[in-house]
mmCIF file of C-alpha atoms in Angstrom:
data_model
loop_
_atom_site.group_PDB
_atom_site.id
_atom_site.type_symbol
_atom_site.label_atom_id
_atom_site.label_comp_id
_atom_site.label_asym_id
_atom_site.label_seq_id
_atom_site.Cartn_x
_atom_site.Cartn_y
_atom_site.Cartn_z
ATOM 1 C CA MET Z 1 -0.179 -0.153 -0.276
ATOM 2 C CA ASN Z 2 1.419 3.546 -0.940
ATOM 3 C CA THR Z 3 0.581 5.511 1.938
ATOM 4 C CA ILE Z 4 1.364 8.611 0.621
ATOM 5 C CA VAL Z 5 -1.166 8.038 -2.432
ATOM 6 C CA VAL Z 6 -3.970 6.727 0.124
ATOM 7 C CA GLY Z 7 -3.285 9.599 2.351
ATOM 8 C CA GLN Z 8 -3.811 12.238 -0.770
ATOM 9 C CA LEU Z 9 -7.048 10.234 -1.991
ATOM 10 C CA GLN Z 10 -8.377 10.289 1.583
ATOM 11 C CA ARG Z 11 -7.799 14.181 1.740
ATOM 12 C CA GLN Z 12 -9.303 14.724 -1.713
ATOM 13 C CA PHE Z 13 -12.543 12.465 -0.497
ATOM 14 C CA GLN Z 14 -12.958 14.750 2.862
ATOM 15 C CA ASP Z 15 -12.559 18.062 0.942
ATOM 16 C CA TYR Z 16 -14.893 16.576 -1.687
ATOM 17 C CA ILE Z 17 -17.524 15.528 0.706
ATOM 18 C CA VAL Z 18 -17.308 18.620 2.930
ATOM 19 C CA SER Z 19 -17.825 20.752 -0.296
ATOM 20 C CA LEU Z 20 -20.914 18.882 -1.219
ATOM 21 C CA TYR Z 21 -22.409 19.650 2.473
ATOM 22 C CA GLN Z 22 -21.229 23.250 2.229
ATOM 23 C CA GLN Z 23 -22.816 24.035 -1.409
ATOM 24 C CA GLY Z 24 -25.863 22.410 -0.008
ATOM 25 C CA TYR Z 25 -26.172 19.244 -2.181
ATOM 26 C CA LEU Z 26 -26.027 17.062 1.174
ATOM 27 C CA ASP Z 27 -27.373 17.703 4.597
ATOM 28 C CA ASN Z 28 -27.107 15.360 7.628
ATOM 29 C CA GLN Z 29 -29.454 12.460 6.466
ATOM 30 C CA PHE Z 30 -26.698 11.486 4.044
ATOM 31 C CA THR Z 31 -24.383 11.174 7.199
ATOM 32 C CA GLU Z 32 -26.704 9.016 8.856
ATOM 33 C CA LEU Z 33 -27.089 6.845 5.551
ATOM 34 C CA ARG Z 34 -23.313 6.246 5.638
ATOM 35 C CA LYS Z 35 -23.557 4.896 9.327
ATOM 36 C CA LEU Z 36 -25.573 2.694 8.260
ATOM 37 C CA GLN Z 37 -22.996 1.286 5.636
ATOM 38 C CA ASP Z 38 -20.728 -1.488 7.280
ATOM 39 C CA GLU Z 39 -18.589 -4.601 5.860
ATOM 40 C CA GLY Z 40 -21.750 -6.910 5.551
ATOM 41 C CA SER Z 41 -23.497 -4.346 3.135
ATOM 42 C CA PRO Z 42 -20.323 -2.122 1.640
ATOM 43 C CA ASP Z 43 -22.536 -0.550 -1.221
ATOM 44 C CA PHE Z 44 -25.527 0.372 0.958
ATOM 45 C CA VAL Z 45 -25.300 3.923 0.463
ATOM 46 C CA ALA Z 46 -24.705 3.690 -3.429
ATOM 47 C CA GLU Z 47 -27.625 1.242 -3.689
ATOM 48 C CA VAL Z 48 -29.818 3.406 -1.673
ATOM 49 C CA VAL Z 49 -29.061 6.398 -3.760
ATOM 50 C CA SER Z 50 -29.374 4.650 -7.187
ATOM 51 C CA LEU Z 51 -33.084 3.660 -6.128
ATOM 52 C CA PHE Z 52 -33.535 7.284 -5.416
ATOM 53 C CA PHE Z 53 -32.123 8.490 -8.629
ATOM 54 C CA ASP Z 54 -34.401 5.510 -10.617
ATOM 55 C CA ASP Z 55 -37.386 7.286 -8.267
ATOM 56 C CA CYS Z 56 -36.482 10.694 -9.625
ATOM 57 C CA ALA Z 57 -36.478 9.737 -13.132
ATOM 58 C CA LYS Z 58 -39.646 7.808 -13.074
ATOM 59 C CA VAL Z 59 -41.656 10.729 -11.003
ATOM 60 C CA ILE Z 60 -40.502 13.528 -12.929
ATOM 61 C CA ASN Z 61 -41.428 11.774 -16.254
ATOM 62 C CA ASP Z 62 -44.881 11.132 -14.861
ATOM 63 C CA MET Z 63 -45.453 14.609 -13.514
ATOM 64 C CA SER Z 64 -44.013 15.818 -16.866
ATOM 65 C CA THR Z 65 -47.167 14.056 -18.588
ATOM 66 C CA SER Z 66 -49.307 15.395 -16.142
ATOM 67 C CA LEU Z 67 -48.235 19.171 -16.563
ATOM 68 C CA GLU Z 68 -48.139 18.645 -20.381
ATOM 69 C CA ARG Z 69 -51.524 20.278 -21.585
ATOM 70 C CA PRO Z 70 -52.186 23.752 -20.302
ATOM 71 C CA ASP Z 71 -56.055 22.828 -20.206
ATOM 72 C CA HIS Z 72 -55.865 19.564 -18.553
ATOM 73 C CA VAL Z 73 -53.380 19.501 -15.465
ATOM 74 C CA ASP Z 74 -53.954 16.747 -13.173
ATOM 75 C CA PHE Z 75 -52.581 18.839 -9.901
ATOM 76 C CA LYS Z 76 -53.359 15.931 -7.744
ATOM 77 C CA GLN Z 77 -51.159 13.618 -9.376
ATOM 78 C CA VAL Z 78 -48.337 16.190 -9.663
ATOM 79 C CA ASP Z 79 -48.858 16.891 -5.805
ATOM 80 C CA SER Z 80 -48.405 13.015 -5.311
ATOM 81 C CA GLY Z 81 -45.268 12.989 -7.278
ATOM 82 C CA VAL Z 82 -43.677 15.880 -5.433
ATOM 83 C CA HIS Z 83 -44.695 14.258 -2.054
ATOM 84 C CA GLN Z 84 -43.047 11.231 -3.086
ATOM 85 C CA LEU Z 85 -39.643 13.136 -4.187
ATOM 86 C CA LYS Z 86 -39.565 15.255 -1.330
ATOM 87 C CA GLY Z 87 -39.908 12.042 0.954
ATOM 88 C CA SER Z 88 -37.370 10.053 -0.729
ATOM 89 C CA SER Z 89 -34.969 13.235 -0.979
ATOM 90 C CA SER Z 90 -35.284 13.927 2.662
ATOM 91 C CA SER Z 91 -34.550 10.591 3.265
ATOM 92 C CA VAL Z 92 -31.220 10.145 1.508
ATOM 93 C CA GLY Z 93 -29.889 13.604 2.427
ATOM 94 C CA ALA Z 94 -30.505 15.227 -1.059
ATOM 95 C CA ARG Z 95 -31.012 18.899 0.224
ATOM 96 C CA ARG Z 96 -31.234 21.021 -2.785
ATOM 97 C CA VAL Z 97 -33.828 18.508 -4.429
ATOM 98 C CA LYS Z 98 -35.800 18.667 -1.137
ATOM 99 C CA ASN Z 99 -35.723 22.488 -0.931
ATOM 100 C CA VAL Z 100 -36.990 22.569 -4.810
ATOM 101 C CA CYS Z 101 -39.858 20.126 -3.895
ATOM 102 C CA ILE Z 102 -41.049 22.364 -1.191
ATOM 103 C CA ALA Z 103 -41.145 25.364 -3.651
ATOM 104 C CA PHE Z 104 -42.913 22.937 -6.182
ATOM 105 C CA LYS Z 105 -45.565 21.877 -3.600
ATOM 106 C CA GLU Z 106 -46.363 25.613 -3.187
ATOM 107 C CA CYS Z 107 -46.862 25.763 -7.062
ATOM 108 C CA CYS Z 108 -49.272 22.845 -7.045
ATOM 109 C CA ASP Z 109 -51.357 24.162 -4.112
ATOM 110 C CA VAL Z 110 -52.068 27.376 -5.860
ATOM 111 C CA GLN Z 111 -52.447 25.315 -9.207
ATOM 112 C CA ASN Z 112 -49.715 27.459 -10.743
ATOM 113 C CA ARG Z 113 -48.838 25.314 -13.922
ATOM 114 C CA GLU Z 114 -45.741 27.765 -15.046
ATOM 115 C CA GLY Z 115 -44.320 27.620 -11.816
ATOM 116 C CA CYS Z 116 -44.842 23.859 -11.678
ATOM 117 C CA LEU Z 117 -43.132 23.735 -14.836
ATOM 118 C CA ARG Z 118 -40.152 25.622 -13.642
ATOM 119 C CA CYS Z 119 -39.870 23.644 -10.428
ATOM 120 C CA LEU Z 120 -39.865 20.631 -12.715
ATOM 121 C CA GLN Z 121 -37.066 21.728 -14.895
ATOM 122 C CA GLN Z 122 -35.182 22.608 -11.588
ATOM 123 C CA VAL Z 123 -35.699 19.148 -9.852
ATOM 124 C CA ASP Z 124 -34.603 17.524 -12.991
ATOM 125 C CA TYR Z 125 -31.540 19.559 -12.957
ATOM 126 C CA GLU Z 126 -30.978 19.173 -9.355
ATOM 127 C CA TYR Z 127 -31.152 15.437 -9.268
ATOM 128 C CA LYS Z 128 -28.861 14.948 -12.137
ATOM 129 C CA MET Z 129 -26.129 17.228 -10.679
ATOM 130 C CA LEU Z 130 -26.381 15.356 -7.416
ATOM 131 C CA LYS Z 131 -26.125 12.043 -9.352
ATOM 132 C CA THR Z 132 -22.789 13.258 -11.210
ATOM 133 C CA LYS Z 133 -21.566 14.466 -7.726
ATOM 134 C CA LEU Z 134 -22.114 11.315 -5.964
ATOM 135 C CA GLN Z 135 -20.794 9.164 -8.614
ATOM 136 C CA ASP Z 136 -17.299 11.196 -8.411
ATOM 137 C CA LEU Z 137 -17.674 10.780 -4.586
ATOM 138 C CA PHE Z 138 -18.030 6.882 -5.093
ATOM 139 C CA ASN Z 139 -15.158 6.652 -7.680
ATOM 140 C CA LEU Z 140 -12.877 8.277 -5.086
ATOM 141 C CA GLU Z 141 -14.077 5.888 -2.364
ATOM 142 C CA GLN Z 142 -13.287 2.997 -5.050
ATOM 143 C CA GLN Z 143 -9.689 4.402 -5.436
ATOM 144 C CA ILE Z 144 -8.981 4.575 -1.775
ATOM 145 C CA LEU Z 145 -10.082 1.102 -1.375
ATOM 146 C CA GLN Z 146 -8.087 -0.207 -4.573
ATOM 147 C CA ALA Z 147 -5.075 1.923 -2.950
ATOM 148 C CA GLY Z 148 -5.413 -0.279 0.162
ATOM 149 C CA GLY Z 149 -6.829 2.357 2.107
ATOM 150 C CA THR Z 150 -9.999 2.975 4.280
ATOM 151 C CA ILE Z 151 -12.869 5.284 3.639
ATOM 152 C CA PRO Z 152 -12.389 8.194 6.095
ATOM 153 C CA GLN Z 153 -15.641 8.936 8.395
ATOM 154 C CA VAL Z 154 -16.239 12.635 7.855
ATOM 155 C CA SER Z 155 -17.974 14.506 10.796
ATOM 156 C CA MET Z 156 -19.909 17.363 9.680
ATOM 157 C CA ASN Z 157 -20.716 18.876 13.305
ATOM 158 C CA MET W 1 -23.763 7.440 18.547
ATOM 159 C CA THR W 2 -20.826 5.518 17.236
ATOM 160 C CA ARG W 3 -21.381 2.063 15.372
ATOM 161 C CA GLU W 4 -19.536 0.432 18.530
ATOM 162 C CA GLU W 5 -22.053 1.848 20.830
ATOM 163 C CA LEU W 6 -25.168 0.782 19.058
ATOM 164 C CA PRO W 7 -27.197 -1.947 21.156
ATOM 165 C CA ASN W 8 -27.745 -5.244 19.750
ATOM 166 C CA LEU W 9 -31.308 -6.419 20.305
ATOM 167 C CA ALA W 10 -30.898 -9.555 18.386
ATOM 168 C CA GLU W 11 -31.346 -11.739 21.799
ATOM 169 C CA SER W 12 -34.614 -10.067 22.459
ATOM 170 C CA LYS W 13 -35.865 -11.614 18.989
ATOM 171 C CA LEU W 14 -37.874 -8.719 18.209
ATOM 172 C CA THR W 15 -39.550 -8.438 14.818
ATOM 173 C CA ALA W 16 -40.769 -5.639 12.650
ATOM 174 C CA LEU W 17 -42.881 -4.757 9.614
ATOM 175 C CA VAL W 18 -42.016 -2.123 7.439
ATOM 176 C CA VAL W 19 -45.156 -0.569 5.575
ATOM 177 C CA ASP W 20 -44.063 1.749 2.866
ATOM 178 C CA ASP W 21 -44.592 2.132 -0.819
ATOM 179 C CA ASN W 22 -41.217 4.011 -1.471
ATOM 180 C CA PHE W 23 -38.327 1.769 -2.373
ATOM 181 C CA VAL W 24 -35.712 4.165 -0.888
ATOM 182 C CA ASN W 25 -37.781 4.368 2.617
ATOM 183 C CA GLN W 26 -38.172 0.602 2.559
ATOM 184 C CA SER W 27 -34.357 0.158 2.143
ATOM 185 C CA ILE W 28 -33.246 2.623 4.804
ATOM 186 C CA HIS W 29 -35.895 1.422 7.117
ATOM 187 C CA GLN W 30 -34.979 -2.076 6.882
ATOM 188 C CA LYS W 31 -31.536 -1.490 7.236
ATOM 189 C CA LEU W 32 -32.258 0.589 10.487
ATOM 190 C CA LEU W 33 -33.898 -2.296 11.949
ATOM 191 C CA ALA W 34 -31.262 -4.982 10.909
ATOM 192 C CA ARG W 35 -28.742 -2.656 12.285
ATOM 193 C CA LEU W 36 -30.415 -2.929 15.709
ATOM 194 C CA GLY W 37 -30.623 -6.787 15.186
ATOM 195 C CA ILE W 38 -34.332 -6.691 14.729
ATOM 196 C CA THR W 39 -35.803 -9.013 12.201
ATOM 197 C CA ASN W 40 -37.962 -7.374 9.766
ATOM 198 C CA GLU W 41 -40.130 -7.755 6.748
ATOM 199 C CA VAL W 42 -41.544 -5.060 4.300
ATOM 200 C CA VAL W 43 -44.727 -4.664 2.508
ATOM 201 C CA CYS W 44 -45.924 -2.045 -0.169
ATOM 202 C CA ASN W 45 -49.103 -0.760 1.044
ATOM 203 C CA GLY W 46 -51.634 -0.979 3.925
ATOM 204 C CA LYS W 47 -53.639 -3.710 2.450
ATOM 205 C CA GLU W 48 -50.604 -5.844 2.330
ATOM 206 C CA ALA W 49 -49.743 -5.414 5.536
ATOM 207 C CA VAL W 50 -53.309 -6.354 6.813
ATOM 208 C CA ASP W 51 -53.217 -9.168 4.485
ATOM 209 C CA ALA W 52 -49.981 -10.655 6.032
ATOM 210 C CA HIS W 53 -52.028 -10.212 9.444
ATOM 211 C CA CYS W 54 -54.604 -12.244 8.109
ATOM 212 C CA SER W 55 -52.338 -14.893 6.994
ATOM 213 C CA GLY W 56 -51.150 -15.277 10.549
ATOM 214 C CA ARG W 57 -48.120 -13.445 10.739
ATOM 215 C CA ASN W 58 -47.449 -11.244 13.746
ATOM 216 C CA TYR W 59 -45.026 -8.633 14.614
ATOM 217 C CA ASP W 60 -43.723 -6.629 17.815
ATOM 218 C CA LEU W 61 -43.368 -3.384 15.889
ATOM 219 C CA ILE W 62 -44.873 -1.846 12.700
ATOM 220 C CA LEU W 63 -43.535 1.105 11.208
ATOM 221 C CA MET W 64 -46.291 2.563 9.189
ATOM 222 C CA ASP W 65 -46.093 5.223 6.467
ATOM 223 C CA MET W 66 -49.039 7.285 6.138
ATOM 224 C CA ASP W 67 -49.436 7.749 2.113
ATOM 225 C CA MET W 68 -49.753 4.648 0.095
ATOM 226 C CA PRO W 69 -52.042 3.491 -2.708
ATOM 227 C CA ILE W 70 -54.755 1.058 -2.426
ATOM 228 C CA MET W 71 -54.894 1.190 1.520
ATOM 229 C CA ASN W 72 -53.301 4.357 3.404
ATOM 230 C CA GLY W 73 -51.547 4.164 7.015
ATOM 231 C CA ILE W 74 -54.189 5.653 8.510
ATOM 232 C CA GLN W 75 -56.871 2.918 6.990
ATOM 233 C CA ALA W 76 -54.333 0.054 7.846
ATOM 234 C CA THR W 77 -54.082 1.151 11.485
ATOM 235 C CA LYS W 78 -57.632 1.391 12.056
ATOM 236 C CA ARG W 79 -58.158 -2.032 10.264
ATOM 237 C CA LEU W 80 -55.381 -3.741 12.282
ATOM 238 C CA ARG W 81 -56.604 -2.473 15.623
ATOM 239 C CA GLU W 82 -60.314 -3.739 14.526
ATOM 240 C CA MET W 83 -58.806 -7.063 14.193
ATOM 241 C CA GLY W 84 -57.475 -7.004 17.518
ATOM 242 C CA ILE W 85 -53.803 -6.832 16.473
ATOM 243 C CA GLU W 86 -51.891 -5.293 19.597
ATOM 244 C CA SER W 87 -48.589 -4.678 18.073
ATOM 245 C CA LYS W 88 -46.809 -1.523 18.748
ATOM 246 C CA ILE W 89 -47.589 0.848 15.511
ATOM 247 C CA ALA W 90 -45.276 3.527 14.857
ATOM 248 C CA GLY W 91 -46.368 6.327 12.231
ATOM 249 C CA VAL W 92 -43.633 7.428 10.116
ATOM 250 C CA THR W 93 -44.664 10.248 7.576
ATOM 251 C CA THR W 94 -43.305 13.364 5.993
ATOM 252 C CA ARG W 95 -46.724 14.856 6.600
ATOM 253 C CA ALA W 96 -46.482 16.431 10.057
ATOM 254 C CA ASN W 97 -49.203 19.167 10.129
ATOM 255 C CA GLU W 98 -51.154 18.894 13.411
ATOM 256 C CA GLY W 99 -54.255 17.878 12.008
ATOM 257 C CA GLU W 100 -53.021 14.993 10.035
ATOM 258 C CA LYS W 101 -50.714 13.872 12.926
ATOM 259 C CA LYS W 102 -53.938 13.954 15.124
ATOM 260 C CA GLU W 103 -55.878 11.707 12.627
ATOM 261 C CA PHE W 104 -53.116 8.969 12.072
ATOM 262 C CA MET W 105 -52.619 8.905 16.236
ATOM 263 C CA GLU W 106 -56.243 8.587 16.697
ATOM 264 C CA ALA W 107 -56.390 5.635 13.938
ATOM 265 C CA GLY W 108 -54.527 3.755 16.462
ATOM 266 C CA LEU W 109 -50.790 4.526 16.794
ATOM 267 C CA ASN W 110 -48.637 3.902 19.700
ATOM 268 C CA ASP W 111 -46.246 6.635 18.627
ATOM 269 C CA PHE W 112 -45.456 8.900 15.615
ATOM 270 C CA GLN W 113 -41.981 10.052 13.894
ATOM 271 C CA GLU W 114 -41.441 12.403 11.342
ATOM 272 C CA LYS W 115 -39.387 11.204 8.399
ATOM 273 C CA PRO W 116 -36.650 10.753 7.562
ATOM 274 C CA LEU W 117 -36.168 8.280 10.166
ATOM 275 C CA THR W 118 -32.741 7.924 11.696
ATOM 276 C CA ILE W 119 -31.372 5.530 14.201
ATOM 277 C CA SER W 120 -31.773 7.914 17.074
ATOM 278 C CA LYS W 121 -35.670 8.375 16.133
ATOM 279 C CA LEU W 122 -35.713 4.480 15.961
ATOM 280 C CA LEU W 123 -34.158 4.060 19.587
ATOM 281 C CA SER W 124 -36.643 6.903 20.864
ATOM 282 C CA ILE W 125 -39.515 4.302 19.282
ATOM 283 C CA LEU W 126 -38.385 1.233 20.871
ATOM 284 C CA HIS W 127 -37.491 3.124 24.217
ATOM 285 C CA LYS W 128 -41.254 4.360 24.572
ATOM 286 C CA PHE W 129 -42.420 0.853 23.751
ATOM 287 C CA ASP W 130 -39.983 -0.825 26.230
ATOM 288 C CA PHE W 131 -38.226 -2.467 23.813
ATOM 289 C CA TYR W 132 -35.096 -0.902 24.464
ATOM 290 C CA VAL W 133 -33.641 0.211 28.137
ATOM 291 C CA GLN W 134 -31.007 2.554 27.553
ATOM 292 C CA THR W 135 -27.964 1.889 30.159
#
């Protein structure tokens, strides 16, 4: 094991994950998720966020269909989708996605189709951005493990 | 609480049922329970929870989501209590305004926690139900 390389990778990992919290992509719930990962389920976090991203894609597609026709918007269906996304984003610590969902719900409540469309676009952007960021994070984890190191526990307190 | 400080309740042989239609939440809640040594199963809505009990299965603890298709958490909780099910039922939901919480509690819950569920919240539920005594 090259301890210098491992050390550099670990520092890179720590700096990157801290930046994700500081930039608002993640909140403390992501920390809680990481605590649940262990030797028995070493890919737990990656698996759960993968479920989340699959959920996002499906729900966003459904909401897009519901918002398509200006004269026939099913706001109940959209609200249901927003609720689902808010719940799952909250559960994985996807802070920006969750915050967009809060604004999205407000647009649904007043049946503001234009507002909903803007929120839909934004939630689509935010989940895809987070997906890319987390993929980079998981890649760093793999590099650390392949170099013979351990993944640092990063405290955000 | 570090991993080393987490209680292991495996000796208590507790069983739990996760009732939630969202796969992300199912996965997390199951993992939380497993981490504490609690054997658990999962169903996707209130009707499946009722059907599980009708087929003779029983659980010490039920984690019940509120918003689910086919049969929601309020309906399922009422139905289980009508059936005489005395398991401890904890409502776990993102809907937390006082009116909705009251309606859910009145359906027959023993406790209510706002999502997202964490180890601390789960331990709070278990402590309230005397499944876990903090030393």
